[in-house]
Amino acid sequence: MFHRFANPARFLRLAAAVQPWAAGATVVLLATGLVLGLVASPADYQQGETVRIMYVHVPSAWMAIFCYSALAGACAVALIWKHPLAGLAARATAPIGAAFTFLALVTGSLWGKPMWGTWWVWDARLTSVLVLFFLYLGYMALDNAFDDPGRGAKASSILALVGFVNVPIIKFSVDWWNTLHQPSSVVKMGGPAIHPSMLTPLLLMGLAFTTYYVWVLLIRIRREIIATKIRALQMRQAAGQGAAAPAAAPAPGEAR
Amino acid sequence: MSGFVLVIRRDLHLAFRQGFESLMVVAFFVIAVLLFPLGVGPEPNILARILPGVIWVAALLASMLSLERLFQTDYEDGSLELLALQPVALEVMVMAKVTAHWMTTGLPLIVAAPLLAVLMNMPADGLWALMAALVIGTPSLSLIGAIGAALILGSRRGGILLSLLVLPLYIPVLIFGASAVDAVLGGFSAKPQLLILSGLLVAALPLCPWAGAAALRQSME
Amino acid sequence: MDALTSYFYMDGYAGFIWPAYAIVTAVLVGLWMISRRSLRDAERTLDTLSPPEDRQ
């Protein structure tokens, strides 16, 4: 029984070592990025003070796509090589990605109202990010829809891979269609078209969101590993004690 | 190839025997569209404006309604495992099931659509664009839906889950299907939209049976 | 004091900028707290379940 958990056991030690550093880096990067973004950076000559929403909106959108790519990658590894940790990482990533997608949509809305005069436009970029949000929800719903967690993991992995077609659509939607949403000014041929006083806080916030992702991801993977162990123990106890198995053992927490 | 034809014939036979399910799908489609003049009001200009979108949304929902049973009965009575044991690839089987699904839902919708368009005062030149878009677009709906139908096998709350999985993936077909008609009604050519719809179909033709077969395999493990 | 007020006023965009930051903070802190509590709960369940020789 235990050789199956040998790999997760090593991972648990690694996670315990990395997690404090990820937490510390998140706090430091976030503090620096916020001070630079909210106080030290200038207002945009076109957008005025509202440009400060960029320092949370753009990193959220980056992370929304990054998390989905990580999710699809982990699902591919889990399906092809049947790596147990990859499946747990995918399941742990989904809620974080959904949270970032939600934040990208809400902060974008709060930025769009003063700049475009409307909370929402039905253009390609906004619609495809909304679809991304639904893909996250669908992934999580399917993952939890089976009595056998292994079945849910496999079915939702296939869904995550199918949904990956949406990622290039999001990426190129601002280039392919005419839209209110401005194209990327950071990743661009010939260097970013954005002043360093704004680029620095933006990149710091992006890094902070990335380390936040690592931090919370490690917490969630540890939880998934323990939940797997609990299920194995409960099944062994049920098998050992037959029909007399106590039903008192609480189910693993369902908050995901 | 003969396995392909056999599965289609079997599914069509079942569909006709099981109380005219495709007729019910068409009835749902017609009623859903006819709710709009009652809800929005009988103003001809407004109806003509929203009609392409209404017809496409109703087609999406009607196509999705019958999806849940695409593999469900075969999964429950074990004939899915028999199909998987055949020498024909499971991908071909999925393709056959999708073809049968389209013939029992997509095709009746295409037949019913012109009637609805006339009832809702659609100008004649928009009609051919609507038909062309439906002919190219509805097979994509059946193909994409097959993935969702295969994924939910054996799950709790299958039907509502299916809509959450499939409807977001239907959005591109809806957008370009409705805007093809809009373009013609606005005096433009519908060619770009129809080309994109064809592109979606060409991409879905190999990918969806492949993903659907992968989903079926893991459901039988 | 006036400088501080005008800073928080954000040129009239305070109603958009501060809610954006507030909701980001709320969601990120909330997700972290939910994840951590769920880990704690799982650890506690494992402790009650496993006899000492099963611990790793």
Short mmCIF file of C-alpha atoms in Angstrom, two decimals:
data_model
loop_
_atom_site.label_atom_id
_atom_site.label_comp_id
_atom_site.label_asym_id
_atom_site.label_seq_id
_atom_site.Cartn_x
_atom_site.Cartn_y
_atom_site.Cartn_z
CA MET A 1 0.00 0.00 0.00
CA PHE A 2 2.67 2.47 0.94
CA HIS A 3 4.89 2.35 -2.10
CA ARG A 4 2.07 4.15 -3.89
CA PHE A 5 2.55 7.06 -1.52
CA ALA A 6 6.33 7.03 -1.64
CA ASN A 7 6.38 9.73 -4.24
CA PRO A 8 3.79 11.93 -2.47
CA ALA A 9 5.74 11.49 0.78
CA ARG A 10 8.84 12.94 -0.83
CA PHE A 11 6.67 15.68 -2.28
CA LEU A 12 5.25 16.48 1.15
CA ARG A 13 8.77 17.08 2.50
CA LEU A 14 9.62 19.28 -0.48
CA ALA A 15 6.37 21.20 -0.12
CA ALA A 16 7.00 21.83 3.56
CA ALA A 17 10.41 23.28 2.65
CA VAL A 18 9.23 25.46 -0.24
CA GLN A 19 5.97 26.75 1.21
CA PRO A 20 7.41 29.30 3.71
CA TRP A 21 9.59 30.78 0.96
CA ALA A 22 6.62 31.09 -1.39
CA ALA A 23 4.61 32.73 1.38
CA GLY A 24 7.43 35.14 2.25
CA ALA A 25 8.07 36.02 -1.39
CA THR A 26 4.36 36.68 -1.93
CA VAL A 27 4.16 39.09 1.01
CA VAL A 28 7.34 40.98 0.07
CA LEU A 29 6.54 41.20 -3.64
CA LEU A 30 2.95 42.20 -2.98
CA ALA A 31 3.99 44.94 -0.53
CA THR A 32 6.60 46.37 -2.92
CA GLY A 33 4.30 46.11 -5.91
CA LEU A 34 1.42 47.79 -4.10
CA VAL A 35 3.56 50.69 -2.84
CA LEU A 36 5.05 51.24 -6.29
CA GLY A 37 1.72 50.81 -8.05
CA LEU A 38 -0.53 52.78 -5.75
CA VAL A 39 1.82 55.53 -4.57
CA ALA A 40 5.07 55.84 -6.49
CA SER A 41 3.86 55.36 -10.06
CA PRO A 42 2.39 58.25 -12.04
CA ALA A 43 -1.13 58.47 -13.42
CA ASP A 44 -1.44 57.59 -17.09
CA TYR A 45 -1.60 60.57 -19.45
CA GLN A 46 -4.65 59.07 -21.17
CA GLN A 47 -6.34 56.95 -18.56
CA GLY A 48 -5.56 59.07 -15.48
CA GLU A 49 -5.65 57.39 -12.09
CA THR A 50 -7.76 54.45 -13.33
CA VAL A 51 -4.60 52.93 -14.76
CA ARG A 52 -3.87 51.75 -11.23
CA ILE A 53 -6.50 49.03 -11.72
CA MET A 54 -4.08 47.61 -14.30
CA TYR A 55 -1.75 46.44 -11.52
CA VAL A 56 -4.33 43.91 -10.34
CA HIS A 57 -6.29 43.36 -13.55
CA VAL A 58 -3.46 42.39 -15.89
CA PRO A 59 -1.70 39.99 -13.46
CA SER A 60 -5.08 38.35 -12.70
CA ALA A 61 -5.66 37.81 -16.41
CA TRP A 62 -2.13 36.44 -16.85
CA MET A 63 -2.68 34.02 -14.00
CA ALA A 64 -6.09 32.99 -15.35
CA ILE A 65 -4.43 31.76 -18.54
CA PHE A 66 -1.31 30.49 -16.79
CA CYS A 67 -3.36 28.41 -14.37
CA TYR A 68 -5.42 26.92 -17.18
CA SER A 69 -2.26 26.00 -19.09
CA ALA A 70 -0.85 24.43 -15.91
CA LEU A 71 -4.17 22.62 -15.40
CA ALA A 72 -4.20 21.24 -18.94
CA GLY A 73 -0.52 20.26 -18.69
CA ALA A 74 -1.06 18.46 -15.39
CA CYS A 75 -4.12 16.71 -16.83
CA ALA A 76 -2.13 15.54 -19.85
CA VAL A 77 0.61 14.15 -17.58
CA ALA A 78 -2.00 12.47 -15.38
CA LEU A 79 -3.76 10.89 -18.36
CA ILE A 80 -0.70 9.79 -20.34
CA TRP A 81 1.76 8.73 -17.64
CA LYS A 82 -0.82 8.11 -14.89
CA HIS A 83 1.30 10.17 -12.51
CA PRO A 84 -0.72 10.37 -9.26
CA LEU A 85 0.71 13.73 -8.22
CA ALA A 86 -0.21 15.39 -11.53
CA GLY A 87 -3.87 14.57 -11.01
CA LEU A 88 -3.78 16.07 -7.53
CA ALA A 89 -1.98 19.17 -8.85
CA ALA A 90 -4.65 19.63 -11.53
CA ARG A 91 -7.45 19.35 -9.01
CA ALA A 92 -5.64 21.78 -6.69
CA THR A 93 -5.04 24.30 -9.49
CA ALA A 94 -8.62 24.64 -10.71
CA PRO A 95 -10.10 26.73 -7.87
CA ILE A 96 -7.10 29.08 -7.89
CA GLY A 97 -7.44 29.57 -11.64
CA ALA A 98 -11.16 30.13 -11.32
CA ALA A 99 -10.52 32.76 -8.63
CA PHE A 100 -8.02 34.62 -10.84
CA THR A 101 -10.40 34.46 -13.82
CA PHE A 102 -13.19 35.87 -11.69
CA LEU A 103 -10.88 38.67 -10.50
CA ALA A 104 -9.78 39.46 -14.05
CA LEU A 105 -13.43 39.78 -15.10
CA VAL A 106 -14.49 41.89 -12.11
CA THR A 107 -11.50 44.26 -12.10
CA GLY A 108 -11.80 44.56 -15.89
CA SER A 109 -15.41 45.56 -15.43
CA LEU A 110 -14.42 48.16 -12.81
CA TRP A 111 -11.82 49.52 -15.23
CA GLY A 112 -14.12 49.43 -18.24
CA LYS A 113 -16.86 51.52 -16.67
CA PRO A 114 -14.81 54.74 -16.33
CA MET A 115 -12.77 54.14 -19.50
CA TRP A 116 -15.29 52.74 -22.00
CA GLY A 117 -18.42 53.98 -20.24
CA THR A 118 -19.76 50.45 -19.82
CA TRP A 119 -19.29 47.57 -17.40
CA TRP A 120 -19.21 44.97 -20.11
CA VAL A 121 -18.89 44.66 -23.88
CA TRP A 122 -19.55 41.47 -25.79
CA ASP A 123 -16.27 41.39 -27.64
CA ALA A 124 -13.99 38.46 -28.34
CA ARG A 125 -11.61 39.00 -25.43
CA LEU A 126 -14.23 39.37 -22.71
CA THR A 127 -16.39 36.57 -24.07
CA SER A 128 -13.51 34.11 -24.35
CA VAL A 129 -12.38 34.88 -20.78
CA LEU A 130 -15.97 34.35 -19.62
CA VAL A 131 -15.91 30.98 -21.41
CA LEU A 132 -12.65 30.24 -19.57
CA PHE A 133 -14.42 30.88 -16.29
CA PHE A 134 -17.18 28.43 -17.26
CA LEU A 135 -14.56 25.87 -18.27
CA TYR A 136 -13.05 26.08 -14.78
CA LEU A 137 -16.52 25.66 -13.27
CA GLY A 138 -17.28 22.73 -15.56
CA TYR A 139 -13.96 21.09 -14.70
CA MET A 140 -14.63 21.37 -10.97
CA ALA A 141 -18.24 20.20 -11.31
CA LEU A 142 -17.25 17.16 -13.37
CA ASP A 143 -14.37 16.38 -11.02
CA ASN A 144 -16.79 16.17 -8.11
CA ALA A 145 -19.68 14.48 -9.93
CA PHE A 146 -18.59 10.87 -9.47
CA ASP A 147 -18.74 8.62 -6.44
CA ASP A 148 -15.34 7.25 -7.45
CA PRO A 149 -12.83 10.14 -7.34
CA GLY A 150 -10.62 8.38 -9.88
CA ARG A 151 -13.37 8.48 -12.49
CA GLY A 152 -13.98 12.17 -11.84
CA ALA A 153 -10.29 12.96 -12.22
CA LYS A 154 -10.08 11.19 -15.57
CA ALA A 155 -13.27 12.62 -17.04
CA SER A 156 -12.43 16.16 -15.97
CA SER A 157 -8.89 15.80 -17.34
CA ILE A 158 -10.30 15.08 -20.78
CA LEU A 159 -12.56 18.12 -20.46
CA ALA A 160 -9.61 20.31 -19.45
CA LEU A 161 -7.67 19.20 -22.53
CA VAL A 162 -10.64 19.82 -24.84
CA GLY A 163 -11.14 23.27 -23.30
CA PHE A 164 -7.53 24.19 -23.98
CA VAL A 165 -8.56 25.29 -27.50
CA ASN A 166 -9.92 28.39 -25.76
CA VAL A 167 -6.48 29.56 -24.57
CA PRO A 168 -5.07 30.61 -27.98
CA ILE A 169 -8.43 32.25 -28.73
CA ILE A 170 -8.07 34.41 -25.60
CA LYS A 171 -4.46 35.20 -26.40
CA PHE A 172 -5.04 36.33 -29.96
CA SER A 173 -8.58 37.69 -29.65
CA VAL A 174 -7.34 41.28 -29.36
CA ASP A 175 -5.19 40.90 -32.48
CA TRP A 176 -7.70 39.05 -34.64
CA TRP A 177 -10.79 41.13 -33.93
CA ASN A 178 -11.35 44.85 -33.66
CA THR A 179 -12.28 45.51 -30.09
CA LEU A 180 -12.35 48.07 -27.33
CA HIS A 181 -9.92 45.96 -25.33
CA GLN A 182 -6.40 47.22 -25.87
CA PRO A 183 -3.78 44.80 -27.17
CA SER A 184 -0.92 43.71 -24.96
CA SER A 185 1.60 46.46 -24.36
CA VAL A 186 4.02 44.34 -22.32
CA VAL A 187 4.68 41.33 -24.53
CA LYS A 188 5.39 42.98 -27.84
CA MET A 189 7.91 42.91 -30.65
CA GLY A 190 10.68 45.43 -29.98
CA GLY A 191 10.17 45.69 -26.23
CA PRO A 192 7.29 46.74 -24.03
CA ALA A 193 5.41 49.93 -24.95
CA ILE A 194 5.01 50.95 -21.34
CA HIS A 195 7.07 53.25 -19.16
CA PRO A 196 9.39 51.56 -16.60
CA SER A 197 7.69 53.39 -13.72
CA MET A 198 4.54 51.45 -14.58
CA LEU A 199 6.16 48.28 -15.90
CA THR A 200 8.07 47.63 -12.64
CA PRO A 201 5.02 47.50 -10.35
CA LEU A 202 3.11 45.52 -12.98
CA LEU A 203 5.82 42.86 -13.19
CA LEU A 204 6.18 42.81 -9.39
CA MET A 205 2.46 42.20 -9.01
CA GLY A 206 2.63 39.51 -11.67
CA LEU A 207 5.45 37.80 -9.76
CA ALA A 208 3.57 38.17 -6.49
CA PHE A 209 0.48 36.51 -8.00
CA THR A 210 2.69 33.69 -9.30
CA THR A 211 4.25 33.03 -5.90
CA TYR A 212 0.78 33.27 -4.36
CA TYR A 213 -0.30 30.56 -6.78
CA VAL A 214 2.66 28.35 -5.77
CA TRP A 215 1.94 28.97 -2.10
CA VAL A 216 -1.77 28.12 -2.18
CA LEU A 217 -1.17 25.31 -4.68
CA LEU A 218 1.21 23.60 -2.24
CA ILE A 219 -1.36 23.91 0.56
CA ARG A 220 -4.06 22.42 -1.65
CA ILE A 221 -1.89 19.57 -2.97
CA ARG A 222 -0.92 18.66 0.60
CA ARG A 223 -4.60 18.57 1.43
CA GLU A 224 -5.36 16.34 -1.57
CA ILE A 225 -2.55 13.93 -0.64
CA ILE A 226 -3.89 13.65 2.90
CA ALA A 227 -7.43 13.18 1.60
CA THR A 228 -6.20 10.30 -0.60
CA LYS A 229 -4.53 8.74 2.42
CA ILE A 230 -7.70 9.12 4.47
CA ARG A 231 -9.75 7.39 1.78
CA ALA A 232 -7.25 4.51 1.62
CA LEU A 233 -7.29 4.14 5.41
CA GLN A 234 -11.06 4.25 5.58
CA MET A 235 -11.35 1.60 2.89
CA ARG A 236 -8.82 -0.60 4.68
CA GLN A 237 -10.63 -0.19 7.99
CA ALA A 238 -13.95 -0.96 6.33
CA ALA A 239 -12.45 -4.05 4.71
CA GLY A 240 -10.76 -5.15 7.95
CA GLN A 241 -13.75 -4.76 10.21
CA GLY A 242 -16.35 -5.93 7.74
CA ALA A 243 -19.91 -4.87 8.32
CA ALA A 244 -19.08 -3.73 11.85
CA ALA A 245 -17.00 -0.81 10.55
CA PRO A 246 -17.85 2.33 12.52
CA ALA A 247 -19.55 5.01 10.48
CA ALA A 248 -18.31 7.63 12.92
CA ALA A 249 -15.18 8.62 10.98
CA PRO A 250 -15.90 12.04 9.54
CA ALA A 251 -15.66 12.43 5.78
CA PRO A 252 -12.75 14.52 4.57
CA GLY A 253 -13.65 18.23 4.39
CA GLU A 254 -15.44 19.01 1.20
CA ALA A 255 -14.47 22.69 1.00
CA ARG A 256 -12.69 23.11 -2.28
CA MET B 1 -17.04 0.89 -42.72
CA SER B 2 -19.82 -1.65 -42.37
CA GLY B 3 -19.63 -1.31 -38.57
CA PHE B 4 -20.11 2.43 -39.00
CA VAL B 5 -23.25 1.95 -41.10
CA LEU B 6 -24.53 -0.75 -38.76
CA VAL B 7 -24.32 1.53 -35.72
CA ILE B 8 -26.10 4.33 -37.57
CA ARG B 9 -28.87 1.99 -38.69
CA ARG B 10 -29.24 0.55 -35.22
CA ASP B 11 -29.46 4.02 -33.63
CA LEU B 12 -31.92 5.29 -36.22
CA HIS B 13 -34.02 2.18 -35.75
CA LEU B 14 -34.00 2.69 -31.98
CA ALA B 15 -34.86 6.37 -32.35
CA PHE B 16 -37.90 5.64 -34.47
CA ARG B 17 -39.05 2.85 -32.21
CA GLN B 18 -38.63 4.84 -29.00
CA GLY B 19 -41.65 7.05 -29.59
CA PHE B 20 -40.44 9.59 -32.11
CA GLU B 21 -37.87 11.34 -30.00
CA SER B 22 -36.80 13.57 -32.86
CA LEU B 23 -40.35 14.84 -33.17
CA MET B 24 -40.21 15.89 -29.54
CA VAL B 25 -36.94 17.71 -30.16
CA VAL B 26 -38.50 19.59 -33.06
CA ALA B 27 -41.55 20.39 -30.95
CA PHE B 28 -39.31 21.81 -28.25
CA PHE B 29 -37.44 23.85 -30.85
CA VAL B 30 -40.64 25.31 -32.33
CA ILE B 31 -42.20 26.10 -28.97
CA ALA B 32 -39.01 27.71 -27.65
CA VAL B 33 -38.83 30.00 -30.68
CA LEU B 34 -42.54 30.83 -30.55
CA LEU B 35 -42.20 31.96 -26.93
CA PHE B 36 -40.22 34.98 -28.08
CA PRO B 37 -42.96 36.85 -30.00
CA LEU B 38 -45.14 36.32 -26.94
CA GLY B 39 -42.45 37.52 -24.54
CA VAL B 40 -40.87 40.32 -26.56
CA GLY B 41 -44.05 41.49 -28.28
CA PRO B 42 -45.24 41.07 -31.89
CA GLU B 43 -43.35 44.11 -33.28
CA PRO B 44 -42.14 42.83 -36.73
CA ASN B 45 -38.93 44.91 -36.77
CA ILE B 46 -37.78 43.68 -33.39
CA LEU B 47 -38.65 40.09 -34.25
CA ALA B 48 -36.70 40.24 -37.50
CA ARG B 49 -33.77 41.72 -35.62
CA ILE B 50 -33.58 39.04 -32.91
CA LEU B 51 -34.72 36.08 -35.00
CA PRO B 52 -31.30 34.70 -36.08
CA GLY B 53 -30.10 34.62 -32.50
CA VAL B 54 -33.37 33.16 -31.21
CA ILE B 55 -33.37 30.35 -33.76
CA TRP B 56 -29.74 29.51 -33.01
CA VAL B 57 -30.17 29.54 -29.24
CA ALA B 58 -33.24 27.32 -29.55
CA ALA B 59 -31.33 24.97 -31.88
CA LEU B 60 -28.47 24.79 -29.34
CA LEU B 61 -30.82 23.90 -26.50
CA ALA B 62 -32.82 21.42 -28.58
CA SER B 63 -29.66 19.68 -29.72
CA MET B 64 -28.41 19.51 -26.14
CA LEU B 65 -31.67 18.09 -24.76
CA SER B 66 -31.27 14.81 -26.61
CA LEU B 67 -27.54 14.52 -25.91
CA GLU B 68 -27.84 13.04 -22.45
CA ARG B 69 -29.19 9.81 -23.89
CA LEU B 70 -26.61 9.59 -26.68
CA PHE B 71 -24.51 7.02 -24.80
CA GLN B 72 -26.52 6.66 -21.58
CA THR B 73 -28.77 3.75 -22.56
CA ASP B 74 -25.89 1.87 -24.21
CA TYR B 75 -23.78 2.48 -21.12
CA GLU B 76 -26.44 1.18 -18.77
CA ASP B 77 -27.44 -1.98 -20.68
CA GLY B 78 -23.82 -2.88 -21.43
CA SER B 79 -24.03 -2.64 -25.22
CA LEU B 80 -21.36 0.07 -25.09
CA GLU B 81 -18.83 -2.52 -23.95
CA LEU B 82 -19.93 -4.79 -26.79
CA LEU B 83 -19.38 -1.93 -29.24
CA ALA B 84 -15.92 -1.35 -27.75
CA LEU B 85 -15.05 -5.02 -28.32
CA GLN B 86 -15.83 -4.79 -32.04
CA PRO B 87 -12.85 -4.79 -34.40
CA VAL B 88 -13.84 -1.28 -35.53
CA ALA B 89 -12.11 1.58 -33.71
CA LEU B 90 -14.14 3.22 -30.96
CA GLU B 91 -13.59 6.58 -32.67
CA VAL B 92 -15.54 5.30 -35.69
CA MET B 93 -18.31 4.13 -33.38
CA VAL B 94 -18.50 7.59 -31.81
CA MET B 95 -18.63 9.12 -35.28
CA ALA B 96 -21.49 6.78 -36.17
CA LYS B 97 -23.40 7.69 -33.01
CA VAL B 98 -22.84 11.39 -33.74
CA THR B 99 -24.10 10.95 -37.30
CA ALA B 100 -27.21 9.21 -36.04
CA HIS B 101 -27.72 11.97 -33.45
CA TRP B 102 -27.45 14.63 -36.13
CA MET B 103 -29.88 12.80 -38.40
CA THR B 104 -32.46 12.57 -35.61
CA THR B 105 -32.05 16.10 -34.19
CA GLY B 106 -30.00 18.39 -36.45
CA LEU B 107 -31.75 17.46 -39.67
CA PRO B 108 -35.31 17.89 -38.31
CA LEU B 109 -34.29 21.31 -36.94
CA ILE B 110 -33.05 22.36 -40.37
CA VAL B 111 -36.36 21.27 -41.88
CA ALA B 112 -38.37 23.16 -39.27
CA ALA B 113 -36.32 26.37 -39.34
CA PRO B 114 -37.70 27.92 -42.60
CA LEU B 115 -41.24 27.57 -41.30
CA LEU B 116 -40.31 29.45 -38.17
CA ALA B 117 -38.46 32.09 -40.17
CA VAL B 118 -41.59 32.77 -42.20
CA LEU B 119 -43.76 32.88 -39.08
CA MET B 120 -41.40 35.46 -37.60
CA ASN B 121 -41.29 37.70 -40.69
CA MET B 122 -37.72 37.03 -41.68
CA PRO B 123 -36.82 38.64 -45.05
CA ALA B 124 -36.37 36.05 -47.79
CA ASP B 125 -32.69 36.78 -48.45
CA GLY B 126 -31.80 35.93 -44.85
CA LEU B 127 -33.37 32.52 -45.23
CA TRP B 128 -30.70 30.89 -47.36
CA ALA B 129 -28.00 32.19 -45.02
CA LEU B 130 -29.86 30.71 -42.06
CA MET B 131 -30.18 27.37 -43.84
CA ALA B 132 -26.53 27.32 -44.90
CA ALA B 133 -25.38 28.23 -41.39
CA LEU B 134 -27.60 25.52 -39.85
CA VAL B 135 -26.40 22.90 -42.33
CA ILE B 136 -22.75 23.66 -41.53
CA GLY B 137 -23.22 24.43 -37.84
CA THR B 138 -25.50 21.72 -36.44
CA PRO B 139 -23.05 18.84 -37.15
CA SER B 140 -20.52 20.70 -35.00
CA LEU B 141 -23.10 20.84 -32.21
CA SER B 142 -23.60 17.07 -32.32
CA LEU B 143 -19.83 16.49 -32.46
CA ILE B 144 -18.97 18.77 -29.52
CA GLY B 145 -21.94 17.47 -27.56
CA ALA B 146 -20.77 13.88 -27.95
CA ILE B 147 -17.70 14.68 -25.80
CA GLY B 148 -19.90 16.00 -23.01
CA ALA B 149 -22.32 13.07 -23.32
CA ALA B 150 -19.42 10.62 -23.00
CA LEU B 151 -17.87 12.47 -20.04
CA ILE B 152 -20.98 12.44 -17.85
CA LEU B 153 -21.57 8.67 -18.06
CA GLY B 154 -22.03 7.27 -14.57
CA SER B 155 -22.01 10.67 -12.86
CA ARG B 156 -24.49 12.17 -10.48
CA ARG B 157 -26.72 14.97 -11.85
CA GLY B 158 -25.86 14.08 -15.46
CA GLY B 159 -28.24 16.37 -17.33
CA ILE B 160 -27.52 19.66 -15.62
CA LEU B 161 -23.81 18.86 -15.62
CA LEU B 162 -23.95 18.22 -19.35
CA SER B 163 -25.29 21.71 -20.03
CA LEU B 164 -22.53 23.27 -17.93
CA LEU B 165 -19.89 21.36 -19.90
CA VAL B 166 -21.30 21.70 -23.40
CA LEU B 167 -22.90 25.15 -23.62
CA PRO B 168 -19.62 27.11 -23.21
CA LEU B 169 -18.11 25.04 -26.01
CA TYR B 170 -21.16 25.77 -28.20
CA ILE B 171 -20.59 29.53 -28.01
CA PRO B 172 -18.40 29.87 -31.15
CA VAL B 173 -20.99 28.05 -33.27
CA LEU B 174 -23.73 30.29 -31.87
CA ILE B 175 -21.78 33.49 -32.51
CA PHE B 176 -20.85 32.75 -36.12
CA GLY B 177 -24.12 31.00 -36.94
CA ALA B 178 -26.22 33.95 -35.84
CA SER B 179 -23.90 36.58 -37.29
CA ALA B 180 -23.98 34.88 -40.72
CA VAL B 181 -27.70 35.64 -40.90
CA ASP B 182 -27.19 39.10 -39.40
CA ALA B 183 -24.61 39.90 -42.06
CA VAL B 184 -26.97 39.02 -44.93
CA LEU B 185 -29.85 40.93 -43.35
CA GLY B 186 -27.52 43.92 -42.97
CA GLY B 187 -26.60 43.81 -46.66
CA PHE B 188 -23.19 42.14 -46.34
CA SER B 189 -21.86 38.79 -47.50
CA ALA B 190 -22.16 35.85 -45.10
CA LYS B 191 -19.10 34.19 -46.61
CA PRO B 192 -16.61 34.91 -43.79
CA GLN B 193 -18.94 33.55 -41.11
CA LEU B 194 -19.81 30.48 -43.16
CA LEU B 195 -16.11 29.85 -43.76
CA ILE B 196 -15.38 30.07 -40.04
CA LEU B 197 -18.28 27.70 -39.32
CA SER B 198 -16.84 25.30 -41.88
CA GLY B 199 -13.45 25.65 -40.22
CA LEU B 200 -14.99 24.79 -36.85
CA LEU B 201 -16.62 21.72 -38.39
CA VAL B 202 -13.37 20.62 -40.04
CA ALA B 203 -11.54 20.96 -36.71
CA ALA B 204 -14.29 19.18 -34.77
CA LEU B 205 -14.56 16.24 -37.20
CA PRO B 206 -11.32 14.51 -36.15
CA LEU B 207 -10.94 15.97 -32.63
CA CYS B 208 -14.38 15.29 -31.15
CA PRO B 209 -14.64 11.56 -31.99
CA TRP B 210 -11.12 11.17 -30.63
CA ALA B 211 -11.86 12.93 -27.35
CA GLY B 212 -15.26 11.26 -27.13
CA ALA B 213 -13.71 7.81 -27.57
CA ALA B 214 -11.12 8.61 -24.89
CA ALA B 215 -13.94 9.61 -22.54
CA LEU B 216 -15.87 6.41 -23.33
CA ARG B 217 -12.80 4.25 -22.67
CA GLN B 218 -12.21 5.73 -19.23
CA SER B 219 -15.90 5.30 -18.39
CA MET B 220 -15.63 1.55 -19.03
CA GLU B 221 -12.40 0.95 -17.07
CA MET C 1 -4.27 66.01 5.46
CA ASP C 2 -5.63 67.41 2.24
CA ALA C 3 -2.98 65.56 0.29
CA LEU C 4 -4.13 62.30 1.83
CA THR C 5 -7.79 63.02 1.07
CA SER C 6 -7.03 63.91 -2.51
CA TYR C 7 -4.93 60.76 -2.79
CA PHE C 8 -7.82 58.58 -1.68
CA TYR C 9 -10.13 60.59 -3.93
CA MET C 10 -8.05 59.33 -6.91
CA ASP C 11 -9.18 62.12 -9.23
CA GLY C 12 -12.78 61.00 -8.86
CA TYR C 13 -12.06 57.39 -9.72
CA ALA C 14 -11.99 56.20 -6.10
CA GLY C 15 -15.27 54.35 -6.62
CA PHE C 16 -13.62 52.11 -9.20
CA ILE C 17 -10.02 51.75 -8.02
CA TRP C 18 -10.58 50.91 -4.35
CA PRO C 19 -13.33 48.33 -4.93
CA ALA C 20 -11.05 46.62 -7.46
CA TYR C 21 -8.27 46.32 -4.89
CA ALA C 22 -10.73 45.37 -2.15
CA ILE C 23 -12.24 42.50 -4.12
CA VAL C 24 -8.81 41.19 -5.16
CA THR C 25 -7.72 41.22 -1.51
CA ALA C 26 -10.93 39.57 -0.35
CA VAL C 27 -10.80 36.75 -2.93
CA LEU C 28 -7.09 36.00 -2.54
CA VAL C 29 -7.14 36.07 1.27
CA GLY C 30 -10.39 34.09 1.31
CA LEU C 31 -9.05 31.38 -1.00
CA TRP C 32 -5.89 31.10 1.11
CA MET C 33 -7.90 30.79 4.32
CA ILE C 34 -10.28 28.19 2.88
CA SER C 35 -7.35 26.15 1.55
CA ARG C 36 -5.49 26.30 4.85
CA ARG C 37 -8.52 25.38 6.93
CA SER C 38 -9.33 22.48 4.64
CA LEU C 39 -5.74 21.23 5.05
CA ARG C 40 -5.99 21.51 8.85
CA ASP C 41 -9.28 19.60 8.85
CA ALA C 42 -7.80 16.85 6.71
CA GLU C 43 -4.73 16.58 8.97
CA ARG C 44 -6.95 16.30 12.02
CA THR C 45 -9.10 13.61 10.40
CA LEU C 46 -5.97 11.66 9.48
CA ASP C 47 -4.74 11.85 13.08
CA THR C 48 -7.98 10.45 14.46
CA LEU C 49 -8.06 7.72 11.82
CA SER C 50 -4.59 6.26 11.75
CA PRO C 51 -3.15 4.16 14.57
CA PRO C 52 0.40 5.29 15.49
CA GLU C 53 2.23 2.69 13.40
CA ASP C 54 0.60 4.04 10.23
CA ARG C 55 2.10 7.50 10.59
CA GLN C 56 4.84 8.36 8.19
#
